[in-house]
XYZ file of C-alpha atoms in Angstrom:
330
model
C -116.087 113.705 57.820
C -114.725 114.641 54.424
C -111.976 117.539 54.178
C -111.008 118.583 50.938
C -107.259 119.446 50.503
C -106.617 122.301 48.128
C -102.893 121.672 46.461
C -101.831 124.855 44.387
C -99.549 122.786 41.640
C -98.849 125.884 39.420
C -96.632 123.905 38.056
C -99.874 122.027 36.319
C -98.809 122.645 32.455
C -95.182 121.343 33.206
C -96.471 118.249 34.580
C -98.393 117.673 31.852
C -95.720 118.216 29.148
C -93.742 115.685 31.388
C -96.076 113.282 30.786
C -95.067 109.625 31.743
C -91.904 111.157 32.459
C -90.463 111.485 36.184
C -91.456 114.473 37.231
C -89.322 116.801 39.868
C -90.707 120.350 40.713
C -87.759 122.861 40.511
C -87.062 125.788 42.746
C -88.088 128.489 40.581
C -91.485 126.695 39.743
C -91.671 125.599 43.888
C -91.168 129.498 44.390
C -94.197 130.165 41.691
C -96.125 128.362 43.884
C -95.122 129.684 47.520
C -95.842 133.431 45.991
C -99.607 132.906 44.333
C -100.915 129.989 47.001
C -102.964 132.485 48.811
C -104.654 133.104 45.552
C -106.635 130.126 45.839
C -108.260 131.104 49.112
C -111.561 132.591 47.220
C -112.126 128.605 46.294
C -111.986 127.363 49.473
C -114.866 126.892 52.759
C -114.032 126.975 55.823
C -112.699 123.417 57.529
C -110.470 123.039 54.423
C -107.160 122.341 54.353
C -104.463 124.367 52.128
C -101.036 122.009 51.524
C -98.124 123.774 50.811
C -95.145 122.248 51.310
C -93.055 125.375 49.562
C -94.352 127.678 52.974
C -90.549 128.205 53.629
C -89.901 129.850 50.723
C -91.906 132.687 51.478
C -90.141 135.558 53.640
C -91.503 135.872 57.121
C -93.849 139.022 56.004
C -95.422 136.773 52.954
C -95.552 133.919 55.406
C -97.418 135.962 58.396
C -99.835 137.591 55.657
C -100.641 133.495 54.113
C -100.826 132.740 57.469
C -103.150 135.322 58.989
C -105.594 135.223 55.941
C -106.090 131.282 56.620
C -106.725 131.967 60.579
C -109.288 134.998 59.196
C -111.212 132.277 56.563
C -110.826 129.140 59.146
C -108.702 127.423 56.378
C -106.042 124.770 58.013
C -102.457 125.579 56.657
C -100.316 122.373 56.491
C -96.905 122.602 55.237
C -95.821 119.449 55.399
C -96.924 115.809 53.701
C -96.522 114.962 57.483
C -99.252 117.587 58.518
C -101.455 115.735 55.625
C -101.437 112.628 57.065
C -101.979 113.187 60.733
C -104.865 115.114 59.519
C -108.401 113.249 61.027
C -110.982 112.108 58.765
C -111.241 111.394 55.005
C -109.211 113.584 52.630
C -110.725 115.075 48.850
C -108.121 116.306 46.986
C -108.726 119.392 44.688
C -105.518 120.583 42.725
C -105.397 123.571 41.061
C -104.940 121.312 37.716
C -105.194 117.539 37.158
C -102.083 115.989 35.928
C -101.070 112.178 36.057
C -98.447 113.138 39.207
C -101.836 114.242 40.985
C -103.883 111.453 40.588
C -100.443 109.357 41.609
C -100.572 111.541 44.504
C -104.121 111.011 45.417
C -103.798 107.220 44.701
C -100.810 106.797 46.836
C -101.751 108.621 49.949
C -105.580 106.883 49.583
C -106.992 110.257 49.150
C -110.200 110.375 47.487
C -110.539 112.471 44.150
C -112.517 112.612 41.159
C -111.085 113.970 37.855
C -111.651 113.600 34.235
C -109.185 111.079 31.679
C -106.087 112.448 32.038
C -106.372 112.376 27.930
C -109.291 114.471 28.069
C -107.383 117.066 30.402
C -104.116 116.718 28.011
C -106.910 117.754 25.108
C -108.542 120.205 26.611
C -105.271 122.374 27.238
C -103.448 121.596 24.823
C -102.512 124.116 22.182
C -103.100 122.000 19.416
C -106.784 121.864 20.486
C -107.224 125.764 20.282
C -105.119 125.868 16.948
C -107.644 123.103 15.312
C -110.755 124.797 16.723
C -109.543 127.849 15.002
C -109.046 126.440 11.845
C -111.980 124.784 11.977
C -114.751 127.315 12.914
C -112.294 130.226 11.167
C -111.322 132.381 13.644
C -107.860 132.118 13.642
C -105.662 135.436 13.450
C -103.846 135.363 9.986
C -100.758 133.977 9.786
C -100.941 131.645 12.621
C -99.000 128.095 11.773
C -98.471 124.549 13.061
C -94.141 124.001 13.660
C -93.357 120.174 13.582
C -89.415 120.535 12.829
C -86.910 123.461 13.315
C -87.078 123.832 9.497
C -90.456 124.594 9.463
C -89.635 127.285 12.194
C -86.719 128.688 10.066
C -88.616 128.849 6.736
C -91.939 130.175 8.988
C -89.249 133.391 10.403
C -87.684 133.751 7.047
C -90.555 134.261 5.423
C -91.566 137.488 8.074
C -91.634 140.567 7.967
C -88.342 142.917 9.258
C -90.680 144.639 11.454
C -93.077 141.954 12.522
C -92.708 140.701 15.924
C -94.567 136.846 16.396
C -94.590 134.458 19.071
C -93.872 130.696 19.179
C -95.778 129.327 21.933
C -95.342 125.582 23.736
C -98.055 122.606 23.393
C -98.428 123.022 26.874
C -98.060 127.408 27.061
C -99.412 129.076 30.687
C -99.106 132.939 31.347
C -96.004 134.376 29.451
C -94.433 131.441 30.072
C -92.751 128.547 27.475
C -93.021 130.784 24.524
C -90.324 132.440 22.659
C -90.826 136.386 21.585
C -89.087 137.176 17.992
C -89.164 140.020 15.784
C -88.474 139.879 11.840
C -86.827 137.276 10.436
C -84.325 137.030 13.584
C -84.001 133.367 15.244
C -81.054 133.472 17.456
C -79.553 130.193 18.642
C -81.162 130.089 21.705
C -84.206 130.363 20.461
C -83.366 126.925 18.060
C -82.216 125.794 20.767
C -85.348 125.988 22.796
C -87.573 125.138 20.586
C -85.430 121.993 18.826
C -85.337 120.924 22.702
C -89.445 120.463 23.103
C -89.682 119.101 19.079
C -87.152 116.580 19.867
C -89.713 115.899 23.132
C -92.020 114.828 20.816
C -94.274 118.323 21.070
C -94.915 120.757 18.266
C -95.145 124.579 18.588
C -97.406 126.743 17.721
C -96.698 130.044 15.875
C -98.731 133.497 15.953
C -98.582 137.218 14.994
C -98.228 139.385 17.418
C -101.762 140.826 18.061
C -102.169 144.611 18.261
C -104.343 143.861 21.065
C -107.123 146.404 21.965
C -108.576 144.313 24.798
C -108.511 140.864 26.668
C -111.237 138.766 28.834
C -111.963 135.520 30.325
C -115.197 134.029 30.672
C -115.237 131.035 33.506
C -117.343 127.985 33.356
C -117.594 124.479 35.806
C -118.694 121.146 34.247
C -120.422 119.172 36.192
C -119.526 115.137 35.684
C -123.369 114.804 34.398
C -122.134 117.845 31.461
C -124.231 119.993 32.789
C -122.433 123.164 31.958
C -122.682 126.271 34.163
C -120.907 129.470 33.083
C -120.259 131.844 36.200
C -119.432 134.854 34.783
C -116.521 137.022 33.134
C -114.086 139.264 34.104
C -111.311 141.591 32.421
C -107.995 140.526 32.190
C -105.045 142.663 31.782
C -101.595 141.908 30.753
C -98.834 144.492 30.132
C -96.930 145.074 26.954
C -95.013 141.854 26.746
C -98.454 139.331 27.198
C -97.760 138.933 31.065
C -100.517 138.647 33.185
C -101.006 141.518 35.943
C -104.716 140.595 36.905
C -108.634 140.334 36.641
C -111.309 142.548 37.715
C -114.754 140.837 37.799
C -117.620 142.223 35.724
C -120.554 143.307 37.997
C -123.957 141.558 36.889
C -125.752 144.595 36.194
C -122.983 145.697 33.642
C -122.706 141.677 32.299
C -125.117 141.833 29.201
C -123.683 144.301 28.217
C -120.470 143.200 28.344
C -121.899 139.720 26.915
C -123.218 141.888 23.860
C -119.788 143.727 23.085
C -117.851 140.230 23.240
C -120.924 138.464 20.815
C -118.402 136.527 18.846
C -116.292 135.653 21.589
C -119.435 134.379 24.175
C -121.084 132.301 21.344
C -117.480 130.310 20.544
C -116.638 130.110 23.848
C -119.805 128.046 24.720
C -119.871 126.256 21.754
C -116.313 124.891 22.535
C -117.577 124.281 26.176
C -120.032 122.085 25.200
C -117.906 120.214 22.852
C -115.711 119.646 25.952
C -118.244 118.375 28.089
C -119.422 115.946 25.066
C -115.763 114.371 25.557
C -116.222 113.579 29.056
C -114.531 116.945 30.510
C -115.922 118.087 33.970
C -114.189 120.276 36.598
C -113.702 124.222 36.233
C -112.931 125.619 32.284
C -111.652 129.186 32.148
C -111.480 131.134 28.772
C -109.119 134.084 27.585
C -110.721 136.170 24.410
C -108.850 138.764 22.712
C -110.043 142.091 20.615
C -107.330 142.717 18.342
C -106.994 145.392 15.541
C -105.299 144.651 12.541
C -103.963 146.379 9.527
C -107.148 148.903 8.215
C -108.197 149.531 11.154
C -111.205 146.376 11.629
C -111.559 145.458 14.958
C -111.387 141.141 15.478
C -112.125 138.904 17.718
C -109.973 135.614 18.672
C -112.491 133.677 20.840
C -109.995 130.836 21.939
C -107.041 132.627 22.615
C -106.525 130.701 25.752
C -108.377 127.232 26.960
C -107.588 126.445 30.441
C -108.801 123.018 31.734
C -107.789 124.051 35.577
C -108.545 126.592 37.483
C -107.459 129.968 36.805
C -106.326 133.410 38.534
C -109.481 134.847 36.791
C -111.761 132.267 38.436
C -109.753 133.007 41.706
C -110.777 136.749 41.553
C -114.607 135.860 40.416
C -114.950 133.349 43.216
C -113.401 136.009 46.092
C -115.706 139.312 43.858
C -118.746 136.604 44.204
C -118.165 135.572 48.236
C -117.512 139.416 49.207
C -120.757 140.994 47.413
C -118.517 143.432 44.975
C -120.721 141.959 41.954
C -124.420 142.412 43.376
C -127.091 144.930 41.592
């Protein structure tokens, strides 16, 4: 019998950026993961098996809640790589993203797994993909630049506004995460330090405007390896004053084409960049963050690809568990 083994590597972007690099997980990361596994849950069937070797990191109360939601879905909890292996039968693993230190892991253990090129995954997340699908369909925000060097950074900041406040995100961005926040034509040494770190790793950055954002969504798809492309459905995403994420709410079906119809732009570039994906030989889940941003007279935009996510995503998490509890039915 085949069990698949759910492995919540949060830590998915960082292990990409890493690339043939050794990769170590460090505490604060290893925490990430310990606090959001039980958001995978909604993905999983009963009979599966959730790894998690961070369990101890949880308090006891986190740890008794993880615990008793697994006993409630008939999901197996096993902490350790111990656990893993004593488990019976054949083991599928499904990690939250594919990186090369998760195909060494399935390869290793003999674990059976099927994932795109690891090239294809690199593509598909990488910043520099959304950046030259902007440019090249012409929805990017103005003002948004490529950074190769830190004097393209200083002569980007110089040339900004006193009251402008931009971002400078990371090849490899997630959440509110490897990005720097500025405002005018400020760049402290820290922030040349951080950035001259990753550019001297080989990566470039990515620099944006800060959005006066009006509105933010996701819209979820899952490739199948014959790129057949099925999109599941949408849901609202919020995020607080600084970009971070603080959650999705799923859009019921009966309100979805209308919802489909307000974010027009948005759903047609979105597929159109889903299909390209699958043309390169991408399969596995796709999530999508769109943003409705107003700028200077008052026009509302859209930016279609503000986020591609090769991996599975909070959103999808709170579709899937909306979806298996009946919330989004007629």
């Amino acid at each position: 019998m085949m069990r698949r083994l759910f492995r919540p590597n949060f830590e998915f972007e960082h292990q990409l950026a890493a690339g043939n690099s050794p990769w170590q997980l460090p505490k604060k990361l290893a925490q990430v993961n310990a606090r959001w596994a039980h958001r995978v849950i909604p993905l999983m069937s009963p009979e599966d098996y959730l790894w998690l070797p961070e369990i101890d990191l949880l308090d006891d109360e986190s740890r008794r809640r993880l615990t008793s939601e697994c006993a409630l879905r008939r999901i197996i909890l096993l902490p350790t790589i111990d656990d893993v292996e004593s488990a019976s039968g054949e083991i599928e693993l499904i990690p939250w993203g594919w990186s090369q230190a998760m195909t060494q892991l399935a390869t290793k253990n003999g674990w059976t797994f099927s994932a795109p090129l690891l090239e294809t995954v690199e593509w598909i997340n990488s910043r520099g993909t959304s950046f030259q699908f902007e440019e090249k369909w012409n929805i990017a925000p103005a003002g948004c630049r490529v950074i190769h060097s830190l004097t393209d950074l200083k002569e980007i900041v110089t040339a900004q506004d006193e009251t402008a406040n931009w971002l400078v995100k990371a090849e490899f961005s997630m959440s509110s995460r490897e990005r720097l926040m500025g405002r005018g034509r400020t760049l402290t040494g820290n922030d040349q330090n951080w950035a001259e770190h990753r550019l001297n790793n080989g990566q470039a950055l990515y620099f944006e405007p800060w959005l006066d954002r009006v509105a933010e969504m996701s819209i979820h798809f899952q490739i199948d390896t014959n790129r057949s492309v099925n999109r599941l459905g949408c849901t609202h995403l919020h995020t607080d004053a600084h970009g971070r994420y603080l959650g999705n709410v799923a859009v019921a079906k009966n309100e979805e084409a209308e919802f489909i119809r307000q974010w027009q732009v948005s759903c047609e570039q979105t597929s159109a960049f889903v299909e390209e994906a699958a043309s390169r030989g991408y399969f596995g889940p796709l999530s999508i963050d769109a943003m409705r941003y107003r700028i200077s007279n008052g026009t509302l935009l859209e930016r279609p690809l503000q986020d591609i996510n090769g991996r599975f995503t909070m959103g999808r998490c709170e579709l899937e568990r909306a979806l298996s509890t009946g919330e989004l039915t007629d």
